[in-house]
Coordinates of C-alpha atoms and ligand atoms in Angstrom, one line a residue:
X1266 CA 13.3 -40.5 28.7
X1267 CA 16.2 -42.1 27.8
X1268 CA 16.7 -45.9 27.7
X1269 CA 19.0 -46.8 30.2
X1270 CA 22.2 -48.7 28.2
X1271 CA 24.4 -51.3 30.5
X1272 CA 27.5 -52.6 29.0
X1273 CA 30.0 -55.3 29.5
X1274 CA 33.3 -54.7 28.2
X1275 CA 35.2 -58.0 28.8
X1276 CA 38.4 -56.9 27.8
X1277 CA 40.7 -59.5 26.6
X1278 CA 38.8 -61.9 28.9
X1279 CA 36.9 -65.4 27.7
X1280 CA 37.3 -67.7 24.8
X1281 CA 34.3 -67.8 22.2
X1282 CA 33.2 -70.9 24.2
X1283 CA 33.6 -69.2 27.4
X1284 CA 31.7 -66.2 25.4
X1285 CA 28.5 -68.5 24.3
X1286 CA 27.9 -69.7 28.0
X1287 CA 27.9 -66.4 29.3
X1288 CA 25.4 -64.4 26.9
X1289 CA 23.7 -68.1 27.7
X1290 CA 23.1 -67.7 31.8
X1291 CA 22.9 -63.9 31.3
X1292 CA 19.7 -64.3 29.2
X1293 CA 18.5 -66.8 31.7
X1294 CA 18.7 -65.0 34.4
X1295 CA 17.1 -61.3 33.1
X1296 CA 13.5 -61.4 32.2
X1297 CA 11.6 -59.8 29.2
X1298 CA 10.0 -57.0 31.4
X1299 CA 13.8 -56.5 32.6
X1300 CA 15.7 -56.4 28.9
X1301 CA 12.6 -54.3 27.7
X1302 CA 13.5 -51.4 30.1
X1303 CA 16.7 -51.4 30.1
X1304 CA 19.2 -52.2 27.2
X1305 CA 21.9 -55.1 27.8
X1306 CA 24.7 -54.9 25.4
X1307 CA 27.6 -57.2 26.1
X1308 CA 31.4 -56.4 24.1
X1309 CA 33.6 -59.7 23.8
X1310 CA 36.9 -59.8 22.2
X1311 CA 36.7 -60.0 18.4
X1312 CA 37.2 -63.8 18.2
X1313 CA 33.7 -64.2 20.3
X1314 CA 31.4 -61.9 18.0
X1315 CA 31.0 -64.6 15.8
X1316 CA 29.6 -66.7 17.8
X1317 CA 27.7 -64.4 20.3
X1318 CA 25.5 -63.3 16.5
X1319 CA 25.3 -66.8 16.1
X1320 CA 23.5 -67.6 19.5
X1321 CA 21.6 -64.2 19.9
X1322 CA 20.5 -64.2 15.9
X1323 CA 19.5 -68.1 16.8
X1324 CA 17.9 -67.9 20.0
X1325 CA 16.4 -64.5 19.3
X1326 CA 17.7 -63.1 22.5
X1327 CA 17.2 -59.1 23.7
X1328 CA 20.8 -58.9 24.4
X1329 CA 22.6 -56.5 22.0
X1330 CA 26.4 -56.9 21.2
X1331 CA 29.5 -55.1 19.7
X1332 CA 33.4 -54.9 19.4
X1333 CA 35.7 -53.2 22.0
X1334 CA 38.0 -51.5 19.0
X1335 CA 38.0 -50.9 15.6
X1336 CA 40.5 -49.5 12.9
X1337 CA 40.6 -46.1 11.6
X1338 CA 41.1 -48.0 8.3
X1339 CA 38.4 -49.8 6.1
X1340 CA 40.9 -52.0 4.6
X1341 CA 43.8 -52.8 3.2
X1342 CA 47.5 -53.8 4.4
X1343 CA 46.8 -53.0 8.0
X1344 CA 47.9 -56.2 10.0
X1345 CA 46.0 -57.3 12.4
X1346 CA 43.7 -54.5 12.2
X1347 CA 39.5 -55.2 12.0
X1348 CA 37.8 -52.9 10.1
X1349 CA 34.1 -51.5 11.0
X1350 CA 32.9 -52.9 8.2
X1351 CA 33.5 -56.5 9.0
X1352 CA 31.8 -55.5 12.2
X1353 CA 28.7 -54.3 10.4
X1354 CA 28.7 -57.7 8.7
X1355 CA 28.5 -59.2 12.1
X1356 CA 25.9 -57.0 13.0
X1357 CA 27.9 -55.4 15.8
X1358 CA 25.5 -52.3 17.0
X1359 CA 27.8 -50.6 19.2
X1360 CA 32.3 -50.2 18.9
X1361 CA 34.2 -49.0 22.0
X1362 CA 36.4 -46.1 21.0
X1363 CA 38.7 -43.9 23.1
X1364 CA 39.1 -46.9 25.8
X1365 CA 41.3 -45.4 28.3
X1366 CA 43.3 -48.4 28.2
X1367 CA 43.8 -48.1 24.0
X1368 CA 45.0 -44.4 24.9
X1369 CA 47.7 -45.5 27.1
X1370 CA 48.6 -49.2 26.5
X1371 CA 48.2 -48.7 22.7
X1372 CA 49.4 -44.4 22.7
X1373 CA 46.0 -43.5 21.2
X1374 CA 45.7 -39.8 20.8
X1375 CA 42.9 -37.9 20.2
X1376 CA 43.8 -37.9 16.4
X1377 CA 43.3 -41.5 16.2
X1378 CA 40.1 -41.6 18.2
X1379 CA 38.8 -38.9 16.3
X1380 CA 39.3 -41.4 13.2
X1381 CA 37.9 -44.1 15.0
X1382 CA 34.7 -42.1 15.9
X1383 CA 34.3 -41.6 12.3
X1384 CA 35.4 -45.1 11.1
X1385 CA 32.1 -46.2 13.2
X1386 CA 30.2 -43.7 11.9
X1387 CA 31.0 -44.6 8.4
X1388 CA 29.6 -48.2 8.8
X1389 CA 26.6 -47.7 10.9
X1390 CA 28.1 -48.8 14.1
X1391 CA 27.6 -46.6 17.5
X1392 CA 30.5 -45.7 19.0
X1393 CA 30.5 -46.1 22.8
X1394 CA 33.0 -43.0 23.0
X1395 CA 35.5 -43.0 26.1
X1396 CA 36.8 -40.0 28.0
X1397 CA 37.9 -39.6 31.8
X1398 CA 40.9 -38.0 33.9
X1399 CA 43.6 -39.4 35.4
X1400 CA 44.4 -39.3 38.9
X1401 CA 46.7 -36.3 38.7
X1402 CA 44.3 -34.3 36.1
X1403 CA 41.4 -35.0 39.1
X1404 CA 43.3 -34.1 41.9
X1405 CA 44.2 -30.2 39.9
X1406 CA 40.4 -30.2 39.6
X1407 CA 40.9 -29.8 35.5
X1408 CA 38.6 -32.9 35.0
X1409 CA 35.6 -31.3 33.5
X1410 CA 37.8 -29.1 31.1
X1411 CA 39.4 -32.5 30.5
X1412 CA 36.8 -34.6 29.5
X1413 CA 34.7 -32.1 27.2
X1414 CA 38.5 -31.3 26.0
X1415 CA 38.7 -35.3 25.0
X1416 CA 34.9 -35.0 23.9
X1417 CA 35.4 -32.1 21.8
X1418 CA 38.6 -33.5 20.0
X1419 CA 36.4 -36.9 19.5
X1420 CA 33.6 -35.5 17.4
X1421 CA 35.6 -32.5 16.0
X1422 CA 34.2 -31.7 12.6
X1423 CA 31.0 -33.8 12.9
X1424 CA 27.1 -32.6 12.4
X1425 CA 24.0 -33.2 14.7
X1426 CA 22.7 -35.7 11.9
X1427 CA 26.2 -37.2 11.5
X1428 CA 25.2 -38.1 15.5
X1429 CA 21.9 -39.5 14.9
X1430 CA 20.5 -43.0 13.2
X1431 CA 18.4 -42.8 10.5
X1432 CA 14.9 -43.6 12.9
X1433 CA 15.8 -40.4 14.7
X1434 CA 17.6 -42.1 17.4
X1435 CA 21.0 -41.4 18.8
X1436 CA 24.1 -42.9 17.0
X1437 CA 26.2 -42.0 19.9
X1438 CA 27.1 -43.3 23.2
X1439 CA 29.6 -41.6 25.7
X1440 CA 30.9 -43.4 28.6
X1441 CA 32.9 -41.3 30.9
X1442 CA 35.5 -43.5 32.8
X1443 CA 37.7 -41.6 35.1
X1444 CA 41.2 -43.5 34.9
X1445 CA 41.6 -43.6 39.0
X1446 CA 38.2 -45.9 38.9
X1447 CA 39.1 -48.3 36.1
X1448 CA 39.7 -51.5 37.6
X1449 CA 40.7 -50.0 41.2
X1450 CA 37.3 -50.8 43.0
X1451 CA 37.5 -47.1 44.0
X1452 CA 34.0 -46.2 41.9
X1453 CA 33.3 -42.4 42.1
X1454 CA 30.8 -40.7 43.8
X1455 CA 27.7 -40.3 42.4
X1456 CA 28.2 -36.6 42.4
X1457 CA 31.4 -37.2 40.4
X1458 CA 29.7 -39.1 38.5
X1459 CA 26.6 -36.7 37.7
X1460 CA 29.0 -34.1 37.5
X1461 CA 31.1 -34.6 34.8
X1462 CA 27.7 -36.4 33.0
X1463 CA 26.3 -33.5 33.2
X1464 CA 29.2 -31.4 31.5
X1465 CA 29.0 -33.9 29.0
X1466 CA 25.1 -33.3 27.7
X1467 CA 25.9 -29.7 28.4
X1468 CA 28.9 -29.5 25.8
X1469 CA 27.1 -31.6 23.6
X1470 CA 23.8 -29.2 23.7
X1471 CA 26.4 -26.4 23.1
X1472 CA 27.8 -28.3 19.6
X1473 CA 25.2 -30.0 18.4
X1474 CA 21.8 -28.8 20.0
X1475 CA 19.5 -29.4 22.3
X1476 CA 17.8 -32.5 20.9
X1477 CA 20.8 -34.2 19.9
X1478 CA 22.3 -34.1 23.6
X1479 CA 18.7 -34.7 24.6
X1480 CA 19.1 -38.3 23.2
X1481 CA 22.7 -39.1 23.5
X1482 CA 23.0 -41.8 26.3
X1483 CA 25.9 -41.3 28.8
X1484 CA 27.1 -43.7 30.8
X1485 CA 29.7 -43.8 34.1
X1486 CA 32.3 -46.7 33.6
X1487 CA 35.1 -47.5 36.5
X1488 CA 34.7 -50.0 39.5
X1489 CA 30.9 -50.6 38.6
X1490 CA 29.3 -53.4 40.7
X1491 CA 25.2 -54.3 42.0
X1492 CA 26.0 -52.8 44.9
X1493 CA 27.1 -49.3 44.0
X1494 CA 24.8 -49.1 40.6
X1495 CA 21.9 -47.7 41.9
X1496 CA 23.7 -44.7 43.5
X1497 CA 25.5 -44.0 40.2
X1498 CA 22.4 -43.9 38.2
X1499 CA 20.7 -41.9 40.3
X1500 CA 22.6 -39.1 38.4
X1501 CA 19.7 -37.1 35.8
X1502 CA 22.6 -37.2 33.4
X1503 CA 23.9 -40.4 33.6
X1504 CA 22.3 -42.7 31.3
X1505 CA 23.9 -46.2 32.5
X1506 CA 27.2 -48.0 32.9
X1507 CA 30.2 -49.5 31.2
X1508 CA 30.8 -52.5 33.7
X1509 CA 34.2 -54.0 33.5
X1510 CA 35.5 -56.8 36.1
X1511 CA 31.8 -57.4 37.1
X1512 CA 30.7 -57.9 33.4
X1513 CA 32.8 -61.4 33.5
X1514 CA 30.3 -62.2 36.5
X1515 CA 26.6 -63.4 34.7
X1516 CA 24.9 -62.9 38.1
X1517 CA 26.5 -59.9 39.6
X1518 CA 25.9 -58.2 35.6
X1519 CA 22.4 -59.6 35.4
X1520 CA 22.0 -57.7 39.3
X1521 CA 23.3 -54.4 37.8
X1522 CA 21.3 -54.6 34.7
X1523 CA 18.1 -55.5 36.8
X1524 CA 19.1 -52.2 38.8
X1525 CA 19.2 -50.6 35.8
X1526 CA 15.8 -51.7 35.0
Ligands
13P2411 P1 36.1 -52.0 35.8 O1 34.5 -52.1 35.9 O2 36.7 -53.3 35.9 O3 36.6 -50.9 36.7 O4 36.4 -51.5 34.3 C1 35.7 -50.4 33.8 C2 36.0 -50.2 32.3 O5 37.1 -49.9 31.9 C3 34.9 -50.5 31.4 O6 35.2 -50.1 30.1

């Protein structure tokens, strides 16, 4: 089976201080048997990464971390751009990419994501991919179409081994994250939730093969909370959670992750 993956994206939220006493009371309140079972990854804002290495390298804690953005660049005359690699020298596992709210508050097309898939790819980080329908897309009943549209466009061009980490695991993560659930504390069923999940492994089975989509986690993001975790990964297909406003809570996260569990 596949490790279930919980992840706190905390947006532009907390201050590297802030940032250290968080992954702090987060590791205090999960247990070994808890972190073993299910992975807890935790994204600050750039200017916390630093220091969240610093305290998990130190205090060799089972809480994994990694960047909410990257450039499609690897350097140069990019202003205030980070590149993947200086995120591989922070040794960031995971890189958001796609975000829903980089697509519309930062006009990120599929192009760009595309670039950003690969830009991860190329410095041994694992993109935690983004795709989802808006409210309008959902309610024409296109969503599926629309998020193995976004999916295909993502990783077009790319090879099963591209996809997978040199021990034979899975160098991708998808999240799907319907718009209309982001931040809106209206979280989708878990039948939504399973269903475009599901589409998901399926179109990746159909590109890449079976064992590739057989070890790709996919995880539901929008409105997630300990109350309404267990329903959502009841789904076969979903995989775990991209936990936003509830991520910036250490008990309410450490619930869900122990849910997860
Ligand atoms: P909320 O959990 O606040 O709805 O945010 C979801 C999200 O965008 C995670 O990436």
């Amino acid at each position: 089976g596949r490790r279930p993956l919980i992840a706190g994206n905390w947006k532009m939220n907390l201050t590297h201080l802030e940032a250290i006493g968080m992954v702090q009371k987060l590791a205090f309140s999960l247990r070994e048997p808890e972190l073993e079972a299910a992975e807890v990854v935790v994204l600050p804002p750039f200017t916390a990464l630093r220091s969240v290495q610093t305290l998990v390298t130190g205090d060799k804690l089972e809480v994994g971390y990694g960047a909410q953005d990257l450039s499609v660049q690897d350097s140069g005359a990019y202003t205030g751009e980070v590149s993947g690699a200086m995120l591989a020298a922070l040794a960031c596992r995971y890189v958001v990419v796609g975000h829903s709210e980089r697509r519309a508050v930062h006009a990120e097309d599929d192009a760009v994501v595309a670039g950003k898939v690969r830009a991860a790819l190329r410095h041994g980080l694992v993109p935690i991919l983004c795709v989802g329908e808006g409210l309008e897309v959902r309610r024409s009943g296109e969503h599926v179409a629309h998020c193995t549209g976004q999916l295909d466009a993502a990783l077009e061009g790319l090879t099963a081994e591209q996809l997978t980490e040199p021990g034979g695991g899975s160098g991708l993560v998808v999240a799907y994250e319907p718009v209309w659930a982001i931040g809106t504390g209206e979280v989708a069923t878990p039948e939504d939730a399973q269903e475009v999940c599901g589409a998901l492994r399926s179109r990746l089975a159909e590109r890449f093969g079976a064992e590739t989509a057989g070890v790709v986690r996919i995880l539901y993001g929008g409105s997630v909370k300990a109350a309404n975790t267990a329903g959502i990964l009841a789904g076969p297909d979903v995989d775990g959670a991209l936990v936003g406003g509830a991520s910036l809570d250490a008990d309410e996260f450490a619930q869900i992750c122990r849910t997860a569990a």
